[in-house]
PDB file of C-alpha atoms in Angstrom:
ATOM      1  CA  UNK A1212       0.000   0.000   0.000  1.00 83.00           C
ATOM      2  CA  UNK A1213       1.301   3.668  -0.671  1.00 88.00           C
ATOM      3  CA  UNK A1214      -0.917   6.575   0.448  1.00 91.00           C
ATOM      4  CA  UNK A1215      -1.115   9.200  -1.935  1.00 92.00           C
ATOM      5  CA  UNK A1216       0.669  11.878   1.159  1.00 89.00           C
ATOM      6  CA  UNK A1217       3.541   9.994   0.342  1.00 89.00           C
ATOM      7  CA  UNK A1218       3.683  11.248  -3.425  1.00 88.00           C
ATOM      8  CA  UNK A1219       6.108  14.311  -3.618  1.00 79.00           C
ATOM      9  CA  UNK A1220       4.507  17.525  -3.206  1.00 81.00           C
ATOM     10  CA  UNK A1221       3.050  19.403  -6.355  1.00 83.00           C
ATOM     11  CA  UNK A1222       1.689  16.787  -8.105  1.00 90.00           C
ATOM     12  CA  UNK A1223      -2.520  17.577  -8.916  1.00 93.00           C
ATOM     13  CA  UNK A1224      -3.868  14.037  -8.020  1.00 93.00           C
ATOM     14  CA  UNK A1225      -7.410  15.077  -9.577  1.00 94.00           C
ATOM     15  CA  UNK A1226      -5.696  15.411 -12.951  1.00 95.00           C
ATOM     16  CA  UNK A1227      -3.552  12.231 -13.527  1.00 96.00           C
ATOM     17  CA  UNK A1228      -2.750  11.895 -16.611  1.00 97.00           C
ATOM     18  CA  UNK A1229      -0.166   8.400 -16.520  1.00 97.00           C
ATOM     19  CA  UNK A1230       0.396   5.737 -13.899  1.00 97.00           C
ATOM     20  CA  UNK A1231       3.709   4.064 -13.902  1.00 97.00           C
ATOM     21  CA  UNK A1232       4.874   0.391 -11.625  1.00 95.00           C
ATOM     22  CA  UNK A1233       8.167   0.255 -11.858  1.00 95.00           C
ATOM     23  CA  UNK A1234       9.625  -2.699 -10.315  1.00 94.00           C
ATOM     24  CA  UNK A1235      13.811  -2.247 -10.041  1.00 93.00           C
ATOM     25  CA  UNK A1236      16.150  -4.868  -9.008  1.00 92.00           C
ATOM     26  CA  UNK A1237      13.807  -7.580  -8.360  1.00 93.00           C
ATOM     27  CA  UNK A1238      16.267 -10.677  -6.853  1.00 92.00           C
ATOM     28  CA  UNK A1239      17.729 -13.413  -8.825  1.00 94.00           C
ATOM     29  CA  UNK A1240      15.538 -16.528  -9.568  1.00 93.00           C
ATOM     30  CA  UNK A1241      12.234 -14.842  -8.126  1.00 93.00           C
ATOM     31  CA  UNK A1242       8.464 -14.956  -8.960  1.00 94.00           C
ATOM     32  CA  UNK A1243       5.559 -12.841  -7.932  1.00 93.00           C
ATOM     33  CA  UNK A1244       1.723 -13.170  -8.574  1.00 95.00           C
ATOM     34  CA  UNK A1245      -0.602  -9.800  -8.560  1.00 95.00           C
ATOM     35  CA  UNK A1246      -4.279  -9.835  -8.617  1.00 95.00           C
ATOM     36  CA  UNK A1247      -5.100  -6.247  -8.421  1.00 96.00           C
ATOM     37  CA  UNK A1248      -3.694  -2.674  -8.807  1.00 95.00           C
ATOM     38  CA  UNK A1249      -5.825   0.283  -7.583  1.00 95.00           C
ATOM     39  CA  UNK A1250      -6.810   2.592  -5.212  1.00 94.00           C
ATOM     40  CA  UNK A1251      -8.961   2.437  -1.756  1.00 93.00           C
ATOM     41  CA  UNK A1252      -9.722   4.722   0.905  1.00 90.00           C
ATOM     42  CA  UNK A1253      -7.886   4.590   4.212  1.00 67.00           C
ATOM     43  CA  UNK A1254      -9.630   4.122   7.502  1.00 63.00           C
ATOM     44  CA  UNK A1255     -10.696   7.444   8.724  1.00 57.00           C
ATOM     45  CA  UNK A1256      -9.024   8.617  11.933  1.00 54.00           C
ATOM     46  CA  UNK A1257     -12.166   9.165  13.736  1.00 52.00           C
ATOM     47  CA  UNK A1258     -13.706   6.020  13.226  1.00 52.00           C
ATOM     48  CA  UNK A1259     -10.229   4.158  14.466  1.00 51.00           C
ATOM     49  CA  UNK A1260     -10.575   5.971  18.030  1.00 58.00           C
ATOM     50  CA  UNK A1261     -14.466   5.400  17.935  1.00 58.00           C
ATOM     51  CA  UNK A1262     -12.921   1.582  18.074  1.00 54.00           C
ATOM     52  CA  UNK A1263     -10.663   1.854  20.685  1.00 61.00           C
ATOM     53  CA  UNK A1264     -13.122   3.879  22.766  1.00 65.00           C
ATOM     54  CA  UNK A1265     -15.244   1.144  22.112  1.00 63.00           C
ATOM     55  CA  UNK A1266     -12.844  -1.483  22.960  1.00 62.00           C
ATOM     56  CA  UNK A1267     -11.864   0.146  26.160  1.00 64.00           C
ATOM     57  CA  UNK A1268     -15.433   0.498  26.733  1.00 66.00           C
ATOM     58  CA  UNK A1269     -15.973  -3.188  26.255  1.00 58.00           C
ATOM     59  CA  UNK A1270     -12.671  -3.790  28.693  1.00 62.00           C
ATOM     60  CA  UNK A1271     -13.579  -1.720  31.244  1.00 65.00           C
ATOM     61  CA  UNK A1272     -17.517  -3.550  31.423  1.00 64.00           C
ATOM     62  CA  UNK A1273     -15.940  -6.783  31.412  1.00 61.00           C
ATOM     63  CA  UNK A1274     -13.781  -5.747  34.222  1.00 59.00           C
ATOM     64  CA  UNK A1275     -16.778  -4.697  36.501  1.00 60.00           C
ATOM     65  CA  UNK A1276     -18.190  -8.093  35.694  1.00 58.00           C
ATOM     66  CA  UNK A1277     -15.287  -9.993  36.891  1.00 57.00           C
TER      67      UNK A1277
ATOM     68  CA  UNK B1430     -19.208  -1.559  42.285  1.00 47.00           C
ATOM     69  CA  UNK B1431     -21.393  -1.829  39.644  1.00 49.00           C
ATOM     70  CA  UNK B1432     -22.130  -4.486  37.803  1.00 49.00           C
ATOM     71  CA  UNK B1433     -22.798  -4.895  34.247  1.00 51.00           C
ATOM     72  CA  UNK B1434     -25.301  -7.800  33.114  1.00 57.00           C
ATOM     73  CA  UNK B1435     -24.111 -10.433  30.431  1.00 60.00           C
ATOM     74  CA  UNK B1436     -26.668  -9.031  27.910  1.00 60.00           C
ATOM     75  CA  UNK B1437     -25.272  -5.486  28.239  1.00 61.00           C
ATOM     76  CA  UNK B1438     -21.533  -6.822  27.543  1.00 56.00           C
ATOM     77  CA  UNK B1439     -22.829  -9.153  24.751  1.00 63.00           C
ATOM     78  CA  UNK B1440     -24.202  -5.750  23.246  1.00 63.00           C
ATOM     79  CA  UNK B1441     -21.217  -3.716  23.832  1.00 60.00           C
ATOM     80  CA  UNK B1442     -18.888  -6.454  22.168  1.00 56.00           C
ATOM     81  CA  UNK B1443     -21.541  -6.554  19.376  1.00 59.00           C
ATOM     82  CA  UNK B1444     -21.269  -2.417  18.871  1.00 56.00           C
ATOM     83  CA  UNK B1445     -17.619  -2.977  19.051  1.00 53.00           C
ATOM     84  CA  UNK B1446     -17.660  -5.500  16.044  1.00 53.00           C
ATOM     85  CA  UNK B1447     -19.994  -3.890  14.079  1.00 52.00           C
ATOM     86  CA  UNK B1448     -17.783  -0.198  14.508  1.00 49.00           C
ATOM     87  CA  UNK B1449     -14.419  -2.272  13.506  1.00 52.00           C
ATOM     88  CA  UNK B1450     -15.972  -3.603  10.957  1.00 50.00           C
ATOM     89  CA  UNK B1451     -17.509  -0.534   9.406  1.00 49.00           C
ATOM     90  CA  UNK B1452     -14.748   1.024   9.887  1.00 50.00           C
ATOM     91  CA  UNK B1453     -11.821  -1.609   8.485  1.00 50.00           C
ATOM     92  CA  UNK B1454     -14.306  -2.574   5.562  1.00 48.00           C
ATOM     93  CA  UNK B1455     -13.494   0.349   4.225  1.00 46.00           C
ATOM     94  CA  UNK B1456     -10.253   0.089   3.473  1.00 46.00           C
ATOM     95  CA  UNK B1457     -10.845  -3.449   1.631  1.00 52.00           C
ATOM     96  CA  UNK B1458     -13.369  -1.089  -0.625  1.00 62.00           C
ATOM     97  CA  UNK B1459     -11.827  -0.856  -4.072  1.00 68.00           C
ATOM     98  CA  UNK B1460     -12.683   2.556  -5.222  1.00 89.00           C
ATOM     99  CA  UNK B1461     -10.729   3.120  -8.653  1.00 94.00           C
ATOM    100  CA  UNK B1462     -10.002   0.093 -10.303  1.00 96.00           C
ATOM    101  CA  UNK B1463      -6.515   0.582 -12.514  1.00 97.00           C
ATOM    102  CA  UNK B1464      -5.869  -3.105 -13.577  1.00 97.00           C
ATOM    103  CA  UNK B1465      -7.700  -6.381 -11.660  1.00 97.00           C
ATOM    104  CA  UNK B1466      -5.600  -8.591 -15.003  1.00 97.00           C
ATOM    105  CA  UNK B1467      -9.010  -9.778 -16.039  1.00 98.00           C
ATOM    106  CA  UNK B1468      -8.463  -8.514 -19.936  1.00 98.00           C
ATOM    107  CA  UNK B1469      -5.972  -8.976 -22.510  1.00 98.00           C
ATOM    108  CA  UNK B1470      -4.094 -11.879 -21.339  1.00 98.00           C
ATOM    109  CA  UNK B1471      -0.202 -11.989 -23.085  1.00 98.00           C
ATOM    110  CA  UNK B1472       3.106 -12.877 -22.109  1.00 98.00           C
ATOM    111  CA  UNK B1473       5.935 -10.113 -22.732  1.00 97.00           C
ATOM    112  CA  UNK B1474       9.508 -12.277 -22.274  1.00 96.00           C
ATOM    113  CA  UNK B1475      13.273 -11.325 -22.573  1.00 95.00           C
ATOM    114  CA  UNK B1476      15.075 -13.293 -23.870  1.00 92.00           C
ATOM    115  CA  UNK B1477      18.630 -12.244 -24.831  1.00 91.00           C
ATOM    116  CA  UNK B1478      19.744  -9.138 -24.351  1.00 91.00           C
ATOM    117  CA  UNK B1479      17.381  -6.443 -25.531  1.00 94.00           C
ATOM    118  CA  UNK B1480      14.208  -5.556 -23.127  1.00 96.00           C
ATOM    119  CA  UNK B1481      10.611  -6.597 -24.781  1.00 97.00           C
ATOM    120  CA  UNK B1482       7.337  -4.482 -24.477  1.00 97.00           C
ATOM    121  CA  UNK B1483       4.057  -4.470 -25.555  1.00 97.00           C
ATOM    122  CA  UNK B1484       0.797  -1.804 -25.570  1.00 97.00           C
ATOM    123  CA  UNK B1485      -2.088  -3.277 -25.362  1.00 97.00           C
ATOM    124  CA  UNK B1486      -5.423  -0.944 -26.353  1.00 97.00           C
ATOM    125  CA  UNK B1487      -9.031  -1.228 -26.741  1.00 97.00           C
ATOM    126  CA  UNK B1488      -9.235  -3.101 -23.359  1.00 98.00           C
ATOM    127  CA  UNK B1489     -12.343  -2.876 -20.850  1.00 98.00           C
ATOM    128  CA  UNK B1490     -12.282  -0.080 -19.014  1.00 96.00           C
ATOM    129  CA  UNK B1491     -13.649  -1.295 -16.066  1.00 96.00           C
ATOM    130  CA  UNK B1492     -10.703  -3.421 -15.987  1.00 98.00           C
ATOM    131  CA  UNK B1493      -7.782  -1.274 -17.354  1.00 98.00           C
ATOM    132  CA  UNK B1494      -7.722   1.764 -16.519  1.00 97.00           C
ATOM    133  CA  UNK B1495      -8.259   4.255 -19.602  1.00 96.00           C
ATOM    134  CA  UNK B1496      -8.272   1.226 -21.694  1.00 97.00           C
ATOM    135  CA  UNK B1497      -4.769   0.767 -22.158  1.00 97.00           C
ATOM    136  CA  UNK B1498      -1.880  -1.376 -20.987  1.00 98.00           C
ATOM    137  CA  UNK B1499       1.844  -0.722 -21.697  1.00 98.00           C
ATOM    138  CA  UNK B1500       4.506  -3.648 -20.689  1.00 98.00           C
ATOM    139  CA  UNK B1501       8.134  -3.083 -20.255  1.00 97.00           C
ATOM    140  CA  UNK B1502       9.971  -6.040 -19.287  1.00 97.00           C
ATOM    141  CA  UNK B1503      14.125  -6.027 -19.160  1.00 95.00           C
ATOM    142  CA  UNK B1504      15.060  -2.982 -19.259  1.00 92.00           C
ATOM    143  CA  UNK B1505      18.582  -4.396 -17.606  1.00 94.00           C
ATOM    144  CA  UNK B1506      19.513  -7.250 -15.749  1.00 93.00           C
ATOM    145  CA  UNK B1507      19.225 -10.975 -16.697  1.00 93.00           C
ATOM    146  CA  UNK B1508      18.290 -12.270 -20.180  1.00 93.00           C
ATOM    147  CA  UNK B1509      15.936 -14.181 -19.482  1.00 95.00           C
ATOM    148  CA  UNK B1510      12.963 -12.245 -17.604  1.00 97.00           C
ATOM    149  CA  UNK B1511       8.935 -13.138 -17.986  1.00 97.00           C
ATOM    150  CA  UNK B1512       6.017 -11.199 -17.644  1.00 97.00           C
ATOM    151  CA  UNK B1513       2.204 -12.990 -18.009  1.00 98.00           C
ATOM    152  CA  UNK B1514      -1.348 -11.283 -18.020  1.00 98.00           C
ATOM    153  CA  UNK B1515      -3.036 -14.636 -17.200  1.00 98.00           C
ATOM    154  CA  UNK B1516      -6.705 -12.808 -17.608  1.00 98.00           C
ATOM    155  CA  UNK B1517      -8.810 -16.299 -17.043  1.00 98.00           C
ATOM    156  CA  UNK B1518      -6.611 -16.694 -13.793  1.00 97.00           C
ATOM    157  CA  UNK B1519      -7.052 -12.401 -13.053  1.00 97.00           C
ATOM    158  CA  UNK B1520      -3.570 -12.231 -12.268  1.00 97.00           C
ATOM    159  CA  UNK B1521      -0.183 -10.982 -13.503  1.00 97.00           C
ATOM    160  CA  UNK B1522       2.891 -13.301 -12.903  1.00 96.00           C
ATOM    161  CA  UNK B1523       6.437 -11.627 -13.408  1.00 96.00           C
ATOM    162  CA  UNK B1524       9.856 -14.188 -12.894  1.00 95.00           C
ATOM    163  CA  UNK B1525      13.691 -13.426 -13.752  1.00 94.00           C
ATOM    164  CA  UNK B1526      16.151 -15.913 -13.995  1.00 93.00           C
ATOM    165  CA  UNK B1527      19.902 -15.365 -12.680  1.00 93.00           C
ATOM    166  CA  UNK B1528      20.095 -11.911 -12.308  1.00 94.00           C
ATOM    167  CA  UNK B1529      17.969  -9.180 -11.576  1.00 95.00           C
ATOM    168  CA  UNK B1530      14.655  -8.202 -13.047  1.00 95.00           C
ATOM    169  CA  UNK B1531      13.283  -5.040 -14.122  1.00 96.00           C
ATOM    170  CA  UNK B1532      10.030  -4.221 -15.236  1.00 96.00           C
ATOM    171  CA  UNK B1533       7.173  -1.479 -15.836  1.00 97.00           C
ATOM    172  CA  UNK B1534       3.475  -1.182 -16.054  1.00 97.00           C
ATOM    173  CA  UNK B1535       2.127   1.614 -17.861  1.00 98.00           C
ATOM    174  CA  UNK B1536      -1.609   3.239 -17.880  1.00 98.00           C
ATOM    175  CA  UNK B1537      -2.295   5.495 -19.766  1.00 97.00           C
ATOM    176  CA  UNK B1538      -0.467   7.906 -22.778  1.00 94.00           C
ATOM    177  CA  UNK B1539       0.706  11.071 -24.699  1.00 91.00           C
ATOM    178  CA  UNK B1540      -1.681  10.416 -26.937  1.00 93.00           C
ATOM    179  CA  UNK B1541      -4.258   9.217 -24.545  1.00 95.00           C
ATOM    180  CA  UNK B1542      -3.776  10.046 -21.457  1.00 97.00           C
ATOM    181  CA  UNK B1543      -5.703   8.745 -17.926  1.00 97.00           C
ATOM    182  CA  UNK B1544      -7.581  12.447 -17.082  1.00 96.00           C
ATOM    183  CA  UNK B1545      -8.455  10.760 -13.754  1.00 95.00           C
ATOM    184  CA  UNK B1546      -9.057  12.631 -10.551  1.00 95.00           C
ATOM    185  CA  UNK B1547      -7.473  10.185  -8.087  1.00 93.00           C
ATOM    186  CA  UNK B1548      -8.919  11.116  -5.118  1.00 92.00           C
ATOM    187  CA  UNK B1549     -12.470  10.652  -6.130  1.00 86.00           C
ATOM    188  CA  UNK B1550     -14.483   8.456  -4.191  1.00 85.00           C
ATOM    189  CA  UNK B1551     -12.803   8.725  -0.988  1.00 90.00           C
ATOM    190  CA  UNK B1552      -9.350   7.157  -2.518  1.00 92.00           C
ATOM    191  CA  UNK B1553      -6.209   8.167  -0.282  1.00 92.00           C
ATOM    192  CA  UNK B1554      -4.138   5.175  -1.390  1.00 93.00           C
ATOM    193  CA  UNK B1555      -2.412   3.226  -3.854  1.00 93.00           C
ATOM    194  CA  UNK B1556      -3.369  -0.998  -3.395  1.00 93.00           C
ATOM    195  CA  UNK B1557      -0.924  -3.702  -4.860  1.00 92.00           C
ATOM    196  CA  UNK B1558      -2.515  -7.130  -3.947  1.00 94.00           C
ATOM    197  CA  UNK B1559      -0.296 -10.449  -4.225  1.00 89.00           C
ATOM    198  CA  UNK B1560      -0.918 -14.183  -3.284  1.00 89.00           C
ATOM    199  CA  UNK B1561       1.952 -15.080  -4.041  1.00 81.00           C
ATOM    200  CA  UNK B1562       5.940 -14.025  -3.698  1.00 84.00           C
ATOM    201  CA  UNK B1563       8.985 -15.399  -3.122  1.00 84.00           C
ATOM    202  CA  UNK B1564      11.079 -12.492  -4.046  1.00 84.00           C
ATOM    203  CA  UNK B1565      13.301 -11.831  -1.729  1.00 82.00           C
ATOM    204  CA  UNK B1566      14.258  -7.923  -2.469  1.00 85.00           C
ATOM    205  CA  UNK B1567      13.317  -5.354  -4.803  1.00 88.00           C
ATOM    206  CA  UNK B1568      12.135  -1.891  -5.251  1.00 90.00           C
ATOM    207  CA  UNK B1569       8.573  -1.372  -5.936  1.00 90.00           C
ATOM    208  CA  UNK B1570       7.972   2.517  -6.832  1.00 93.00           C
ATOM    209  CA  UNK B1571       5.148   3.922  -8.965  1.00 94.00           C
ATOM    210  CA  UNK B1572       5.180   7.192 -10.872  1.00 95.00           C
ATOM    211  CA  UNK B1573       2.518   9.753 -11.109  1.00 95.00           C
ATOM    212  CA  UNK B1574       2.272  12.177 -13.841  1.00 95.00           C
ATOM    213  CA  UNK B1575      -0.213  15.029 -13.437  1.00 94.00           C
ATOM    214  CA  UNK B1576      -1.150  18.263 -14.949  1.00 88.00           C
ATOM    215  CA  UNK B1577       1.093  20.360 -12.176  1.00 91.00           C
ATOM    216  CA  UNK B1578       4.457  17.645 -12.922  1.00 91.00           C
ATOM    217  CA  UNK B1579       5.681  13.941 -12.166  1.00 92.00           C
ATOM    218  CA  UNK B1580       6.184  12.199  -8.832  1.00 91.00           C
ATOM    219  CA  UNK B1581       6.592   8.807  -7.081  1.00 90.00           C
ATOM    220  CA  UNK B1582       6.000   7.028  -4.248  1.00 88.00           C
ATOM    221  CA  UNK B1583       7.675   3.612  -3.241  1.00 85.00           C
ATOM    222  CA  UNK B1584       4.721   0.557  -2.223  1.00 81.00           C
ATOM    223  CA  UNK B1585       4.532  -2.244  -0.968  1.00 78.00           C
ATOM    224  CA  UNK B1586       2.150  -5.225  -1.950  1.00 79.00           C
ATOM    225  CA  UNK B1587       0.235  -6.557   0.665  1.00 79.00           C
ATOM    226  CA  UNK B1588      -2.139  -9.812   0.419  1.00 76.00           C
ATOM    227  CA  UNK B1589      -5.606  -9.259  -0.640  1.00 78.00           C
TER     228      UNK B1589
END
């Protein structure tokens, strides 16, 4: 995975024009199998700490239980 | 001290799964598709010592992205290296032989070029899936060229 913050700066990512892999220097005698190349949408950082609010939530019950 | 009945911690651990996986299945959501290998199956191969390529055109575009697939294999390094669109199989195999491999994927062109807004759809990443691997090093970096200039990012494939 590469997030697109990690692209150097500058570049206008709602106007892409190419897309290039470039694999260099893959080792001697090696294979490798792809089954897709595209893009997806990172977790938001709100909804991670809704889960581990939720998970300490769910600790913290099970503690009073116990 | 209070305590909490086994219903009420069966329905926090139930909020709790439902939130992660809300929240996780999100970033298994494919939202632009630039090649799932499911069209225009070939096999690009070096062997001896000049590189081989191939452009492939008038694919799906719901497959390829902007129709178009461009396949650089040995640019350098060994003489013998293999690249595969295996479309029935949805997957793209790449091997080298006893020296290093180097190869490219290519979407879209000066003459026909993506015009995609990345980001649409919620996108904030590039995805590489692989199920399979034994390569022990390489460098894995892809290229962006835009209407403001060029720039790259290095990735890493992850399992589906």
């Amino acid at each position: 995975m590469a997030p697109f913050s990690l692209i150097s700066e500058g570049i206008d990512l709602t106007n892409v024009q190419r897309i290039e892999v470039s694999y260099i220097r893959v080792a001697p005698y090696s294979h490798f199998t792809h089954t897709f190349f595209g893009t997806v949408p990172e977790p938001s950082g709100s909804a991670l700490v809704a889960i581990g609010l939720s998970g300490l939530g769910c600790l913290l019950r099970r503690r009073t239980t116990l | 001290m209070r305590v909490c009945s086994g219903r009420s911690l069966r329905r926090s651990y139930a909020f709790f799964l439902v939130l992660a996986a809300v929240a996780l299945g999100r970033e298994q959501c494919q939202a632009i598709t630039i090649d799932d290998f499911s069209v225009g199956p070939v096999t690009v191969s070096r062997t001896g010592s000049d590189p081989a390529e191939a452009l492939q055109t008038g694919l799906d575009e719901h497959h390829v992205l902007g129709g178009q697939r461009g396949i650089l294999v040995g640019e350098a390094g060994s003489e013998t290296q293999t690249a595969v669109v295996n479309s029935a199989a949805g997957v793209f195999e790449f091997s080298t032989d006893d020296s290093f491999g180097y190869l490219d994927l290519l979407y879209g062109t000066d003459e026909k070029p993506l015009n995609i807004d990345l980001t649409a759809d919620g996108s904030t990443a590039f995805v590489l899936y692989e199920t399979d691997s034994d390569v022990r090093s390489a460098i894995l970096n892809i290229y962006v060229d835009s209407s403001t200039g060029r720039g790259a990012t290095r990735v890493t494939a992850t399992s589906p």
